[in-house]
């Protein structure tokens, strides 16, 4: 049974760096075809893809945010960490992590999400 | 970036009646490997998204067969054959053919 859970601080002050942790179970990020991605959703708005890390170490970022994002993996802890620098109130959103499998190349399992508010 | 455009943005439906959502991409979603990575996700109120359909028309595990997907190239459709109360929510199309992966704006399905 695949589960994912996001954790992170809230609120965050403008200009600070956000660190979000996705702790997962039921799969290994060392298994061929597996990936973990981050997606965010501002209140009342649509989903936005942020980043993806693959079983083979490949990482992809949203071009509009690439200078601010870093995704790292700790396979021993079953965790994926997303850092986002220079936070702004427009970054206020629910942040989700999700499992991806090459069979369908989509996000098949999602965490419940964590709401990050950016406010001074 | 590939822009995903959904219509309508809101769909009031009578229980038991069909519903249809269209998704159009700004470029072909056919990948160099021959697959078309177009998915549909459902987001019920207060819940994370849930995968319904992948690669245009394949239902994910546990998805009722009243949900179906079709299309090709740049035009895709999600159909609900008979809407049930639990189908209320926002539906998103998503392309994973080209980075960055992108979502449609979402279509809100509600009961009349």
PDB file of C-alpha atoms in Angstrom:
ATOM      1  CA  UNK A   1       0.000   0.000   0.000  1.00  0.00           C
ATOM      2  CA  UNK A   2       1.551   3.246  -1.185  1.00  0.00           C
ATOM      3  CA  UNK A   3       1.274   6.281   1.072  1.00  0.00           C
ATOM      4  CA  UNK A   4       2.891   9.707   1.024  1.00  0.00           C
ATOM      5  CA  UNK A   5       2.790  12.490   3.578  1.00  0.00           C
ATOM      6  CA  UNK A   6       4.016  16.058   3.293  1.00  0.00           C
ATOM      7  CA  UNK A   7       5.388  18.041   6.190  1.00  0.00           C
ATOM      8  CA  UNK A   8       6.752  21.529   6.500  1.00  0.00           C
ATOM      9  CA  UNK A   9       6.522  24.822   8.322  1.00  0.00           C
ATOM     10  CA  UNK A  10       3.711  27.331   8.190  1.00  0.00           C
ATOM     11  CA  UNK A  11       3.604  30.254   8.136  1.00  0.00           C
ATOM     12  CA  UNK A  12       6.762  31.202   6.314  1.00  0.00           C
ATOM     13  CA  UNK A  13       8.019  34.775   6.138  1.00  0.00           C
ATOM     14  CA  UNK A  14       8.723  36.482   2.813  1.00  0.00           C
ATOM     15  CA  UNK A  15      12.305  35.976   1.541  1.00  0.00           C
ATOM     16  CA  UNK A  16      12.729  32.861   3.714  1.00  0.00           C
ATOM     17  CA  UNK A  17      13.562  29.409   2.331  1.00  0.00           C
ATOM     18  CA  UNK A  18      10.865  26.753   2.510  1.00  0.00           C
ATOM     19  CA  UNK A  19      11.835  23.156   3.169  1.00  0.00           C
ATOM     20  CA  UNK A  20       9.169  20.514   2.582  1.00  0.00           C
ATOM     21  CA  UNK A  21       9.591  16.823   3.315  1.00  0.00           C
ATOM     22  CA  UNK A  22       7.676  14.013   1.638  1.00  0.00           C
ATOM     23  CA  UNK A  23       7.829  10.806   3.664  1.00  0.00           C
ATOM     24  CA  UNK A  24       6.599   7.769   1.787  1.00  0.00           C
ATOM     25  CA  UNK A  25       6.020   4.056   2.254  1.00  0.00           C
ATOM     26  CA  UNK A  26       4.999   1.112   0.127  1.00  0.00           C
ATOM     27  CA  UNK A  27       7.597   1.641  -2.605  1.00  0.00           C
ATOM     28  CA  UNK A  28      11.292   2.300  -3.115  1.00  0.00           C
ATOM     29  CA  UNK A  29      12.687   5.231  -5.032  1.00  0.00           C
ATOM     30  CA  UNK A  30      15.449   2.873  -6.181  1.00  0.00           C
ATOM     31  CA  UNK A  31      12.997   0.788  -8.207  1.00  0.00           C
ATOM     32  CA  UNK A  32      13.094   1.206 -11.986  1.00  0.00           C
ATOM     33  CA  UNK A  33      10.435   3.565 -13.317  1.00  0.00           C
ATOM     34  CA  UNK A  34       9.524   5.162 -10.008  1.00  0.00           C
ATOM     35  CA  UNK A  35       9.448   8.895  -9.433  1.00  0.00           C
ATOM     36  CA  UNK A  36       8.233  11.368  -6.828  1.00  0.00           C
ATOM     37  CA  UNK A  37       6.947  14.754  -7.792  1.00  0.00           C
ATOM     38  CA  UNK A  38       5.838  17.981  -6.152  1.00  0.00           C
ATOM     39  CA  UNK A  39       2.736  19.867  -7.205  1.00  0.00           C
ATOM     40  CA  UNK A  40       1.160  22.939  -5.638  1.00  0.00           C
ATOM     41  CA  UNK A  41      -2.292  24.489  -5.621  1.00  0.00           C
ATOM     42  CA  UNK A  42      -2.979  28.089  -4.523  1.00  0.00           C
ATOM     43  CA  UNK A  43      -6.292  28.449  -2.681  1.00  0.00           C
ATOM     44  CA  UNK A  44      -9.172  28.102  -5.133  1.00  0.00           C
ATOM     45  CA  UNK A  45      -6.835  27.736  -8.112  1.00  0.00           C
ATOM     46  CA  UNK A  46      -5.512  25.048 -10.420  1.00  0.00           C
ATOM     47  CA  UNK A  47      -2.688  22.580  -9.945  1.00  0.00           C
ATOM     48  CA  UNK A  48       0.886  23.530 -10.854  1.00  0.00           C
ATOM     49  CA  UNK A  49       3.676  21.003 -11.409  1.00  0.00           C
ATOM     50  CA  UNK A  50       6.920  21.972  -9.651  1.00  0.00           C
ATOM     51  CA  UNK A  51       9.525  19.210  -9.766  1.00  0.00           C
ATOM     52  CA  UNK A  52      10.127  15.497 -10.238  1.00  0.00           C
ATOM     53  CA  UNK A  53      12.883  13.145  -9.163  1.00  0.00           C
ATOM     54  CA  UNK A  54      13.420   9.712 -10.697  1.00  0.00           C
ATOM     55  CA  UNK A  55      14.746   6.355  -9.533  1.00  0.00           C
ATOM     56  CA  UNK A  56      17.905   6.905 -11.597  1.00  0.00           C
ATOM     57  CA  UNK A  57      18.755  10.270 -10.006  1.00  0.00           C
ATOM     58  CA  UNK A  58      17.401  12.388 -12.853  1.00  0.00           C
ATOM     59  CA  UNK A  59      15.653  15.550 -11.686  1.00  0.00           C
ATOM     60  CA  UNK A  60      13.338  17.943 -13.533  1.00  0.00           C
ATOM     61  CA  UNK A  61      12.095  21.374 -12.530  1.00  0.00           C
ATOM     62  CA  UNK A  62       9.486  23.846 -13.653  1.00  0.00           C
ATOM     63  CA  UNK A  63      11.390  26.335 -15.847  1.00  0.00           C
ATOM     64  CA  UNK A  64       9.585  29.276 -14.238  1.00  0.00           C
ATOM     65  CA  UNK A  65      10.835  28.219 -10.778  1.00  0.00           C
ATOM     66  CA  UNK A  66      14.042  26.341 -11.517  1.00  0.00           C
ATOM     67  CA  UNK A  67      16.296  28.992  -9.983  1.00  0.00           C
ATOM     68  CA  UNK A  68      14.440  28.674  -6.670  1.00  0.00           C
ATOM     69  CA  UNK A  69      13.866  24.908  -6.415  1.00  0.00           C
ATOM     70  CA  UNK A  70      16.000  21.993  -5.319  1.00  0.00           C
ATOM     71  CA  UNK A  71      14.736  18.424  -4.963  1.00  0.00           C
ATOM     72  CA  UNK A  72      16.756  15.853  -3.034  1.00  0.00           C
ATOM     73  CA  UNK A  73      16.252  12.251  -2.020  1.00  0.00           C
ATOM     74  CA  UNK A  74      17.146  10.256   1.080  1.00  0.00           C
ATOM     75  CA  UNK A  75      16.396   6.671   0.065  1.00  0.00           C
ATOM     76  CA  UNK A  76      17.413   5.302   3.472  1.00  0.00           C
ATOM     77  CA  UNK A  77      14.715   7.407   5.127  1.00  0.00           C
ATOM     78  CA  UNK A  78      12.190   7.079   2.276  1.00  0.00           C
ATOM     79  CA  UNK A  79      12.041  10.841   1.955  1.00  0.00           C
ATOM     80  CA  UNK A  80      12.076  13.425  -0.803  1.00  0.00           C
ATOM     81  CA  UNK A  81      12.825  17.012   0.157  1.00  0.00           C
ATOM     82  CA  UNK A  82      11.878  20.121  -1.813  1.00  0.00           C
ATOM     83  CA  UNK A  83      13.463  23.448  -0.991  1.00  0.00           C
ATOM     84  CA  UNK A  84      12.152  26.705  -2.395  1.00  0.00           C
ATOM     85  CA  UNK A  85      14.108  29.896  -1.815  1.00  0.00           C
ATOM     86  CA  UNK A  86      12.985  33.503  -1.558  1.00  0.00           C
ATOM     87  CA  UNK A  87       9.376  32.781  -0.626  1.00  0.00           C
ATOM     88  CA  UNK A  88       6.718  35.343  -1.511  1.00  0.00           C
ATOM     89  CA  UNK A  89       3.038  35.648  -0.565  1.00  0.00           C
ATOM     90  CA  UNK A  90       2.119  34.431  -4.087  1.00  0.00           C
ATOM     91  CA  UNK A  91       3.702  31.092  -3.119  1.00  0.00           C
ATOM     92  CA  UNK A  92       0.929  30.525  -0.584  1.00  0.00           C
ATOM     93  CA  UNK A  93      -0.539  27.176  -1.602  1.00  0.00           C
ATOM     94  CA  UNK A  94      -1.186  23.590  -0.663  1.00  0.00           C
ATOM     95  CA  UNK A  95       1.891  21.605  -1.600  1.00  0.00           C
ATOM     96  CA  UNK A  96       1.460  17.951  -2.610  1.00  0.00           C
ATOM     97  CA  UNK A  97       3.935  15.187  -3.223  1.00  0.00           C
ATOM     98  CA  UNK A  98       2.906  12.306  -5.450  1.00  0.00           C
ATOM     99  CA  UNK A  99       4.165   8.935  -6.734  1.00  0.00           C
ATOM    100  CA  UNK A 100       4.809   8.419 -10.410  1.00  0.00           C
ATOM    101  CA  UNK A 101       5.263   5.150 -12.294  1.00  0.00           C
ATOM    102  CA  UNK A 102       6.583   4.808 -15.817  1.00  0.00           C
ATOM    103  CA  UNK A 103       3.779   2.407 -16.766  1.00  0.00           C
ATOM    104  CA  UNK A 104       1.366   5.308 -16.980  1.00  0.00           C
ATOM    105  CA  UNK A 105       3.701   8.282 -16.520  1.00  0.00           C
ATOM    106  CA  UNK A 106       1.283  10.068 -14.271  1.00  0.00           C
ATOM    107  CA  UNK A 107       0.766  10.696 -10.586  1.00  0.00           C
ATOM    108  CA  UNK A 108      -1.126   7.695  -9.246  1.00  0.00           C
ATOM    109  CA  UNK A 109      -0.817   8.232  -5.498  1.00  0.00           C
ATOM    110  CA  UNK A 110      -0.923  11.586  -3.734  1.00  0.00           C
ATOM    111  CA  UNK A 111      -0.265  12.824  -0.242  1.00  0.00           C
ATOM    112  CA  UNK A 112      -2.939  14.804   1.596  1.00  0.00           C
ATOM    113  CA  UNK A 113      -1.007  18.017   1.021  1.00  0.00           C
ATOM    114  CA  UNK A 114       0.327  20.655   3.370  1.00  0.00           C
ATOM    115  CA  UNK A 115      -0.872  24.258   3.304  1.00  0.00           C
ATOM    116  CA  UNK A 116       1.995  26.728   3.334  1.00  0.00           C
ATOM    117  CA  UNK A 117       1.094  30.345   4.081  1.00  0.00           C
ATOM    118  CA  UNK A 118       3.627  33.056   3.316  1.00  0.00           C
ATOM    119  CA  UNK A 119       3.076  36.102   5.449  1.00  0.00           C
ATOM    120  CA  UNK A 120       5.069  38.653   7.349  1.00  0.00           C
TER     121      UNK A 120
ATOM    122  CA  UNK B   1       5.221  25.119 -22.280  1.00  0.00           C
ATOM    123  CA  UNK B   2       2.222  23.110 -23.492  1.00  0.00           C
ATOM    124  CA  UNK B   3      -0.975  24.921 -22.590  1.00  0.00           C
ATOM    125  CA  UNK B   4      -3.943  22.747 -21.623  1.00  0.00           C
ATOM    126  CA  UNK B   5      -7.357  24.330 -22.144  1.00  0.00           C
ATOM    127  CA  UNK B   6     -10.460  22.753 -20.638  1.00  0.00           C
ATOM    128  CA  UNK B   7     -14.087  23.431 -21.521  1.00  0.00           C
ATOM    129  CA  UNK B   8     -16.456  24.040 -19.921  1.00  0.00           C
ATOM    130  CA  UNK B   9     -15.066  25.458 -16.684  1.00  0.00           C
ATOM    131  CA  UNK B  10     -18.299  24.620 -14.923  1.00  0.00           C
ATOM    132  CA  UNK B  11     -20.752  21.816 -15.626  1.00  0.00           C
ATOM    133  CA  UNK B  12     -24.037  21.592 -13.704  1.00  0.00           C
ATOM    134  CA  UNK B  13     -25.427  18.102 -14.252  1.00  0.00           C
ATOM    135  CA  UNK B  14     -28.568  16.258 -13.200  1.00  0.00           C
ATOM    136  CA  UNK B  15     -27.968  13.057 -11.254  1.00  0.00           C
ATOM    137  CA  UNK B  16     -28.011  10.067 -13.578  1.00  0.00           C
ATOM    138  CA  UNK B  17     -27.305  12.176 -16.651  1.00  0.00           C
ATOM    139  CA  UNK B  18     -24.055  12.161 -18.638  1.00  0.00           C
ATOM    140  CA  UNK B  19     -21.303  14.756 -18.419  1.00  0.00           C
ATOM    141  CA  UNK B  20     -18.501  15.536 -20.830  1.00  0.00           C
ATOM    142  CA  UNK B  21     -15.329  17.600 -20.407  1.00  0.00           C
ATOM    143  CA  UNK B  22     -13.058  18.654 -23.226  1.00  0.00           C
ATOM    144  CA  UNK B  23      -9.311  19.254 -22.997  1.00  0.00           C
ATOM    145  CA  UNK B  24      -7.261  20.738 -25.803  1.00  0.00           C
ATOM    146  CA  UNK B  25      -3.471  20.973 -25.843  1.00  0.00           C
ATOM    147  CA  UNK B  26      -1.464  23.660 -27.626  1.00  0.00           C
ATOM    148  CA  UNK B  27       0.798  20.976 -29.168  1.00  0.00           C
ATOM    149  CA  UNK B  28       0.443  17.334 -30.011  1.00  0.00           C
ATOM    150  CA  UNK B  29       0.831  15.106 -26.953  1.00  0.00           C
ATOM    151  CA  UNK B  30       2.247  12.175 -28.897  1.00  0.00           C
ATOM    152  CA  UNK B  31       5.576  11.313 -27.292  1.00  0.00           C
ATOM    153  CA  UNK B  32       8.594  10.132 -29.277  1.00  0.00           C
ATOM    154  CA  UNK B  33       8.018   6.693 -27.728  1.00  0.00           C
ATOM    155  CA  UNK B  34       4.611   6.549 -29.418  1.00  0.00           C
ATOM    156  CA  UNK B  35       2.554   6.999 -26.252  1.00  0.00           C
ATOM    157  CA  UNK B  36       0.264   9.932 -25.498  1.00  0.00           C
ATOM    158  CA  UNK B  37       0.638  10.905 -21.857  1.00  0.00           C
ATOM    159  CA  UNK B  38      -2.686  12.541 -21.216  1.00  0.00           C
ATOM    160  CA  UNK B  39      -4.281  11.875 -17.822  1.00  0.00           C
ATOM    161  CA  UNK B  40      -7.469  12.911 -16.090  1.00  0.00           C
ATOM    162  CA  UNK B  41      -7.619  13.560 -12.360  1.00  0.00           C
ATOM    163  CA  UNK B  42     -10.543  14.140 -10.040  1.00  0.00           C
ATOM    164  CA  UNK B  43     -10.356  16.383  -6.990  1.00  0.00           C
ATOM    165  CA  UNK B  44     -13.261  16.090  -4.605  1.00  0.00           C
ATOM    166  CA  UNK B  45     -13.835  18.993  -2.180  1.00  0.00           C
ATOM    167  CA  UNK B  46     -11.133  19.101   0.471  1.00  0.00           C
ATOM    168  CA  UNK B  47      -9.285  16.119  -0.991  1.00  0.00           C
ATOM    169  CA  UNK B  48      -6.054  15.653  -2.949  1.00  0.00           C
ATOM    170  CA  UNK B  49      -6.350  14.826  -6.640  1.00  0.00           C
ATOM    171  CA  UNK B  50      -7.021  11.235  -7.655  1.00  0.00           C
ATOM    172  CA  UNK B  51      -5.903   9.594 -10.897  1.00  0.00           C
ATOM    173  CA  UNK B  52      -8.864   8.461 -13.014  1.00  0.00           C
ATOM    174  CA  UNK B  53      -7.522   7.940 -16.530  1.00  0.00           C
ATOM    175  CA  UNK B  54      -4.015   7.611 -17.944  1.00  0.00           C
ATOM    176  CA  UNK B  55      -2.692   7.506 -21.514  1.00  0.00           C
ATOM    177  CA  UNK B  56      -5.953   8.950 -22.878  1.00  0.00           C
ATOM    178  CA  UNK B  57      -8.311   6.098 -22.172  1.00  0.00           C
ATOM    179  CA  UNK B  58      -7.012   3.677 -19.528  1.00  0.00           C
ATOM    180  CA  UNK B  59      -8.916   3.602 -16.259  1.00  0.00           C
ATOM    181  CA  UNK B  60      -6.716   3.475 -13.190  1.00  0.00           C
ATOM    182  CA  UNK B  61      -7.256   0.777 -10.581  1.00  0.00           C
ATOM    183  CA  UNK B  62     -10.587   1.072  -8.780  1.00  0.00           C
ATOM    184  CA  UNK B  63     -12.080   3.719 -11.078  1.00  0.00           C
ATOM    185  CA  UNK B  64     -15.724   3.005 -11.955  1.00  0.00           C
ATOM    186  CA  UNK B  65     -16.442   2.160 -15.571  1.00  0.00           C
ATOM    187  CA  UNK B  66     -18.834   5.104 -15.902  1.00  0.00           C
ATOM    188  CA  UNK B  67     -15.663   7.152 -16.453  1.00  0.00           C
ATOM    189  CA  UNK B  68     -14.135   6.965 -19.922  1.00  0.00           C
ATOM    190  CA  UNK B  69     -11.514   8.885 -21.838  1.00  0.00           C
ATOM    191  CA  UNK B  70     -10.966   9.359 -25.538  1.00  0.00           C
ATOM    192  CA  UNK B  71      -9.164  11.518 -28.054  1.00  0.00           C
ATOM    193  CA  UNK B  72      -5.898  11.828 -29.901  1.00  0.00           C
ATOM    194  CA  UNK B  73      -3.212  14.366 -30.785  1.00  0.00           C
ATOM    195  CA  UNK B  74      -4.434  17.615 -29.260  1.00  0.00           C
ATOM    196  CA  UNK B  75      -8.107  16.950 -28.447  1.00  0.00           C
ATOM    197  CA  UNK B  76      -9.287  14.829 -25.562  1.00  0.00           C
ATOM    198  CA  UNK B  77     -12.527  14.132 -23.737  1.00  0.00           C
ATOM    199  CA  UNK B  78     -13.542  12.749 -20.369  1.00  0.00           C
ATOM    200  CA  UNK B  79     -17.059  11.359 -20.155  1.00  0.00           C
ATOM    201  CA  UNK B  80     -19.111  10.330 -17.163  1.00  0.00           C
ATOM    202  CA  UNK B  81     -21.920   8.132 -18.418  1.00  0.00           C
ATOM    203  CA  UNK B  82     -24.259   8.676 -15.460  1.00  0.00           C
ATOM    204  CA  UNK B  83     -23.244  11.250 -12.872  1.00  0.00           C
ATOM    205  CA  UNK B  84     -23.498  10.193  -9.237  1.00  0.00           C
ATOM    206  CA  UNK B  85     -23.374  12.428  -6.166  1.00  0.00           C
ATOM    207  CA  UNK B  86     -19.826  11.280  -5.357  1.00  0.00           C
ATOM    208  CA  UNK B  87     -18.621  12.610  -8.730  1.00  0.00           C
ATOM    209  CA  UNK B  88     -18.940  16.225  -7.568  1.00  0.00           C
ATOM    210  CA  UNK B  89     -15.603  17.981  -7.704  1.00  0.00           C
ATOM    211  CA  UNK B  90     -13.060  19.508 -10.044  1.00  0.00           C
ATOM    212  CA  UNK B  91     -11.596  17.545 -12.930  1.00  0.00           C
ATOM    213  CA  UNK B  92      -8.174  18.256 -14.406  1.00  0.00           C
ATOM    214  CA  UNK B  93      -6.444  17.045 -17.529  1.00  0.00           C
ATOM    215  CA  UNK B  94      -2.674  16.784 -17.320  1.00  0.00           C
ATOM    216  CA  UNK B  95       0.001  16.215 -19.935  1.00  0.00           C
ATOM    217  CA  UNK B  96       3.239  14.413 -19.137  1.00  0.00           C
ATOM    218  CA  UNK B  97       4.573  14.184 -22.679  1.00  0.00           C
ATOM    219  CA  UNK B  98       6.865  17.167 -22.395  1.00  0.00           C
ATOM    220  CA  UNK B  99       8.457  19.030 -19.499  1.00  0.00           C
ATOM    221  CA  UNK B 100       7.162  21.021 -17.754  1.00  0.00           C
ATOM    222  CA  UNK B 101       4.158  18.818 -17.095  1.00  0.00           C
ATOM    223  CA  UNK B 102       1.078  21.014 -17.244  1.00  0.00           C
ATOM    224  CA  UNK B 103      -2.514  20.909 -16.056  1.00  0.00           C
ATOM    225  CA  UNK B 104      -5.730  22.325 -17.403  1.00  0.00           C
ATOM    226  CA  UNK B 105      -7.555  25.028 -15.434  1.00  0.00           C
ATOM    227  CA  UNK B 106     -10.011  22.524 -14.050  1.00  0.00           C
ATOM    228  CA  UNK B 107     -13.710  21.866 -14.687  1.00  0.00           C
ATOM    229  CA  UNK B 108     -16.096  21.992 -11.769  1.00  0.00           C
ATOM    230  CA  UNK B 109     -18.821  19.334 -11.901  1.00  0.00           C
ATOM    231  CA  UNK B 110     -21.774  20.060  -9.678  1.00  0.00           C
ATOM    232  CA  UNK B 111     -25.284  18.720  -9.302  1.00  0.00           C
ATOM    233  CA  UNK B 112     -28.155  20.857 -10.578  1.00  0.00           C
TER     234      UNK B 112
END
